[in-house]
């Protein structure tokens, strides 16, 4: 039996096939992860808006910003989720077998912050009424602070995102491996939904303080009070003036939002990946 040798300076047929398979897998994860995350976020946008209002420094309500705040920026900012989900799922898929699910999910979360931080800055300021619309938000932020303005409060955002994604993705991987050992195959739509909800609820409780700090920092322009100097000052001030329980503000709204968001994301991602695999 003869083996096919690679061309000088090139790849063998087997190596090209493997590389092509990896490339298709990454493309599938880009599409499946991005579309599933974007659809889920767009559907649940009003719940996220209520969570943002519940975490503001001045305790803003719909009476202050109007009912329109529930969908203000919904379509435009949800487009960011398309790229955010693509980056998360693609990086996780690429690095999972190399460094394990825990570190792979951390890489995916950190990488997606390139998109998720600007999304949060624009979205939360639109919801709290700082800007009239998406175009106004982008133009004003860039004019006043440049590109860095879109990355306001990136540290607390990463402090929230990385452990959150690590918890959800690692939980998903553990259950999938358990099912594989028992020859039960991939989780179905309902199982992925339950998996996403349960893992997100646990992660949401742990990361809620970081989420409150992130929201306060990003929406300072909507408050009449003196601005926080930085994330640490924000955390200390909240605990001193409002008590530790203030770090759990918006937990009910966030639990509903994040639970359903990740439940829908995992469920839809499973469906899209299965569809892509069957077309191969």
Coordinates of C-alpha atoms in Angstrom, one line a residue:
X1 CA 0.0 0.0 0.0
X2 CA 1.4 3.4 -1.0
X3 CA 1.1 6.5 0.9
X4 CA 0.7 9.9 -0.8
X5 CA 3.7 12.1 -0.1
X6 CA 3.2 15.8 0.2
X7 CA 4.4 18.0 -2.6
X8 CA 7.6 20.0 -1.9
X9 CA 6.6 22.9 0.3
X10 CA 2.9 21.7 0.3
X11 CA 0.5 19.6 2.2
X12 CA -0.5 16.0 1.5
X13 CA -4.0 15.1 0.4
X14 CA -4.9 13.9 3.9
X15 CA -3.5 17.1 5.5
X16 CA -5.6 19.2 3.1
X17 CA -8.7 17.2 3.8
X18 CA -8.2 17.6 7.6
X19 CA -7.5 21.3 7.2
X20 CA -10.6 21.6 5.0
X21 CA -12.7 19.8 7.7
X22 CA -11.4 22.1 10.4
X23 CA -12.2 25.2 8.3
X24 CA -15.8 24.0 7.6
X25 CA -16.2 23.3 11.4
X26 CA -15.1 26.8 12.2
X27 CA -17.4 28.3 9.6
X28 CA -20.3 26.3 10.9
X29 CA -19.7 27.5 14.5
X30 CA -19.3 31.1 13.3
X31 CA -22.7 30.9 11.6
X32 CA -24.6 28.8 14.1
X33 CA -23.2 30.6 17.2
X34 CA -23.7 34.1 15.7
X35 CA -27.3 33.6 14.4
X36 CA -28.5 31.8 17.5
X37 CA -27.1 34.5 19.8
X38 CA -28.4 37.3 17.7
X39 CA -32.0 35.9 17.5
X40 CA -32.1 35.1 21.2
X41 CA -30.9 38.6 22.2
X42 CA -33.3 40.3 19.9
X43 CA -36.2 38.3 21.2
X44 CA -35.4 39.1 24.9
X45 CA -34.3 42.7 24.4
X46 CA -37.1 44.2 26.5
X47 CA -36.2 42.0 29.5
X48 CA -32.6 43.2 29.2
X49 CA -33.8 46.8 29.1
X50 CA -35.7 46.3 32.3
X51 CA -32.6 44.8 33.9
X52 CA -30.5 47.8 32.9
X53 CA -33.0 50.3 34.4
X54 CA -33.1 48.3 37.7
X55 CA -29.4 48.6 38.0
X56 CA -29.0 52.3 37.4
X57 CA -27.7 54.6 40.1
X58 CA -30.8 56.7 40.3
X59 CA -33.2 53.8 40.0
X60 CA -34.7 54.8 36.7
X61 CA -38.1 53.3 35.6
X62 CA -40.1 53.2 32.4
X63 CA -41.9 56.3 33.6
X64 CA -38.6 58.2 33.4
X65 CA -37.5 56.9 30.0
X66 CA -40.7 55.9 28.3
X67 CA -42.0 52.6 27.1
X68 CA -40.0 53.0 23.9
X69 CA -36.8 52.3 25.8
X70 CA -37.8 48.6 25.9
X71 CA -36.9 48.3 22.2
X72 CA -34.7 51.3 21.6
X73 CA -31.7 50.1 19.7
X74 CA -33.0 46.5 19.6
X75 CA -32.2 45.7 16.0
X76 CA -29.0 47.7 15.6
X77 CA -27.3 46.5 18.9
X78 CA -28.5 42.9 18.4
X79 CA -26.4 42.9 15.2
X80 CA -23.4 43.0 17.5
X81 CA -24.6 39.8 19.0
X82 CA -24.2 38.1 15.6
X83 CA -20.5 38.7 15.7
X84 CA -20.2 38.2 19.5
X85 CA -21.8 34.7 19.3
X86 CA -19.7 33.8 16.3
X87 CA -16.5 34.7 18.1
X88 CA -17.5 32.8 21.3
X89 CA -18.5 29.6 19.7
X90 CA -15.8 29.6 17.0
X91 CA -12.9 30.2 19.5
X92 CA -14.4 27.7 21.9
X93 CA -14.6 25.1 19.2
X94 CA -11.0 25.7 18.0
X95 CA -9.4 25.6 21.4
X96 CA -11.5 23.1 23.3
X97 CA -9.5 20.0 22.3
X98 CA -6.2 21.9 22.8
X99 CA -6.6 23.5 26.2
X100 CA -9.8 22.0 27.5
X101 CA -13.3 23.4 27.8
X102 CA -12.6 25.7 30.8
X103 CA -9.7 27.6 29.2
X104 CA -11.3 27.5 25.7
X105 CA -14.5 29.2 27.0
X106 CA -12.3 31.8 28.7
X107 CA -10.6 32.5 25.4
X108 CA -13.9 32.7 23.7
X109 CA -15.3 35.1 26.3
X110 CA -12.3 37.4 26.2
X111 CA -12.2 37.4 22.4
X112 CA -15.9 38.3 22.1
X113 CA -15.4 41.4 24.4
X114 CA -14.0 43.2 21.3
X115 CA -17.6 43.3 20.2
X116 CA -19.6 42.9 23.4
X117 CA -18.2 45.9 25.2
X118 CA -19.2 48.5 22.5
X119 CA -22.6 46.7 22.3
X120 CA -23.2 47.1 26.0
X121 CA -22.0 50.8 26.0
X122 CA -24.4 51.8 23.2
X123 CA -27.3 49.6 24.3
X124 CA -27.4 50.7 27.9
X125 CA -27.1 54.4 27.1
X126 CA -29.9 54.1 24.6
X127 CA -32.1 52.3 27.1
X128 CA -31.4 55.0 29.8
X129 CA -32.1 57.8 27.4
X130 CA -28.6 59.3 27.2
X131 CA -28.8 59.3 23.4
X132 CA -31.7 59.6 20.9
X133 CA -30.7 56.7 18.6
X134 CA -28.0 54.4 17.4
X135 CA -26.4 56.9 15.1
X136 CA -26.5 59.7 17.7
X137 CA -24.8 57.4 20.2
X138 CA -22.0 56.3 17.9
X139 CA -21.3 59.8 16.7
X140 CA -21.3 61.4 20.2
X141 CA -19.2 58.7 21.8
X142 CA -16.6 58.9 19.1
X143 CA -16.6 62.7 19.1
X144 CA -16.1 63.0 22.8
X145 CA -13.9 60.0 23.6
X146 CA -12.7 58.4 20.4
X147 CA -12.6 54.7 19.9
X148 CA -11.8 54.1 23.6
X149 CA -15.1 55.6 24.5
X150 CA -16.8 52.5 23.1
X151 CA -14.8 50.4 25.6
X152 CA -15.9 52.2 28.8
X153 CA -16.0 49.9 31.8
X154 CA -14.3 47.1 29.8
X155 CA -12.7 45.7 33.0
X156 CA -15.9 45.0 34.9
X157 CA -17.4 43.7 31.6
X158 CA -14.7 41.2 31.3
X159 CA -14.9 40.3 35.0
X160 CA -18.5 39.5 34.3
X161 CA -18.3 37.8 30.9
X162 CA -15.3 35.5 31.3
X163 CA -16.5 33.6 34.4
X164 CA -20.1 33.6 33.1
X165 CA -19.1 32.0 29.7
X166 CA -16.7 29.7 31.5
X167 CA -19.5 28.4 33.6
X168 CA -22.1 27.9 30.9
X169 CA -19.8 26.4 28.2
X170 CA -18.0 24.1 30.6
X171 CA -21.3 22.8 32.0
X172 CA -22.5 22.2 28.5
X173 CA -19.3 20.3 27.6
X174 CA -19.5 18.1 30.8
X175 CA -23.0 17.1 30.1
X176 CA -22.3 16.4 26.4
X177 CA -19.3 14.2 27.3
X178 CA -21.4 12.4 29.9
X179 CA -24.1 11.6 27.3
X180 CA -21.4 10.5 24.8
X181 CA -20.0 8.0 27.3
X182 CA -23.5 6.6 27.8
X183 CA -24.0 6.5 24.0
X184 CA -27.0 8.8 24.2
X185 CA -25.9 11.1 21.4
X186 CA -26.0 14.9 21.3
X187 CA -28.6 16.7 23.5
X188 CA -31.9 17.6 21.9
X189 CA -33.5 21.0 21.6
X190 CA -35.3 20.7 25.0
X191 CA -32.2 19.4 26.7
X192 CA -30.1 22.2 25.3
X193 CA -32.7 24.7 26.4
X194 CA -32.7 23.4 30.0
X195 CA -28.9 23.2 30.0
X196 CA -28.6 26.8 28.9
X197 CA -31.1 28.0 31.5
X198 CA -29.7 26.1 34.5
X199 CA -26.0 26.9 33.8
X200 CA -26.8 30.6 33.1
X201 CA -28.8 30.9 36.4
X202 CA -25.8 29.7 38.4
X203 CA -23.4 31.9 36.5
X204 CA -25.7 34.9 36.7
X205 CA -25.9 34.8 40.5
X206 CA -22.1 34.7 40.8
X207 CA -21.4 37.5 38.3
X208 CA -24.3 39.9 39.2
X209 CA -22.1 42.3 41.3
X210 CA -19.7 42.7 38.3
X211 CA -22.8 43.3 36.1
X212 CA -24.1 46.1 38.4
X213 CA -20.7 47.8 38.5
X214 CA -20.5 47.5 34.7
X215 CA -24.0 49.0 34.2
X216 CA -23.3 51.9 36.6
X217 CA -20.0 52.8 34.9
X218 CA -21.5 52.7 31.4
X219 CA -24.6 54.7 32.3
X220 CA -23.1 57.4 34.5
X221 CA -24.1 60.1 32.0
X222 CA -27.7 59.4 32.8
X223 CA -27.2 60.1 36.6
X224 CA -27.2 63.5 38.2
X225 CA -24.8 62.3 40.9
X226 CA -21.0 62.7 40.9
X227 CA -19.4 60.2 38.5
X228 CA -17.4 57.2 39.9
X229 CA -13.6 57.6 39.4
X230 CA -13.2 53.9 38.3
X231 CA -14.7 50.5 38.8
X232 CA -13.2 50.0 42.2
X233 CA -14.5 53.4 43.4
X234 CA -17.9 52.3 42.0
X235 CA -17.9 49.1 43.9
X236 CA -16.8 50.7 47.2
X237 CA -19.3 53.5 46.9
X238 CA -22.2 51.1 46.2
X239 CA -21.4 49.0 49.3
X240 CA -20.9 52.1 51.5
X241 CA -23.9 54.1 50.4
X242 CA -26.4 51.5 49.4
X243 CA -25.3 48.3 51.2
X244 CA -24.0 45.0 49.8
X245 CA -27.4 43.9 48.6
X246 CA -27.4 46.7 46.0
X247 CA -24.9 44.5 44.2
X248 CA -27.7 42.1 43.5
X249 CA -30.0 44.7 42.0
X250 CA -31.7 43.6 38.8
X251 CA -31.0 39.9 39.7
X252 CA -34.6 38.9 39.0
X253 CA -34.7 40.6 35.6
X254 CA -31.2 39.3 34.8
X255 CA -32.0 35.8 35.8
X256 CA -35.0 35.7 33.4
X257 CA -33.0 37.4 30.6
X258 CA -29.8 35.4 30.9
X259 CA -31.5 32.1 31.6
X260 CA -33.7 32.4 28.5
X261 CA -30.9 34.0 26.4
X262 CA -28.5 31.1 27.0
X263 CA -31.2 28.5 26.8
X264 CA -32.3 29.8 23.4
X265 CA -28.7 30.2 22.3
X266 CA -27.8 26.6 23.1
X267 CA -31.0 25.2 21.7
X268 CA -30.8 27.2 18.4
X269 CA -27.1 26.6 18.1
X270 CA -27.6 22.8 18.4
X271 CA -30.3 23.0 15.7
X272 CA -28.1 25.1 13.3
X273 CA -25.1 22.9 13.8
X274 CA -27.1 19.8 13.1
X275 CA -28.5 21.3 10.0
X276 CA -25.0 22.2 8.8
X277 CA -23.7 18.8 9.5
X278 CA -26.5 17.0 7.6
X279 CA -25.7 19.1 4.5
X280 CA -22.1 18.0 4.4

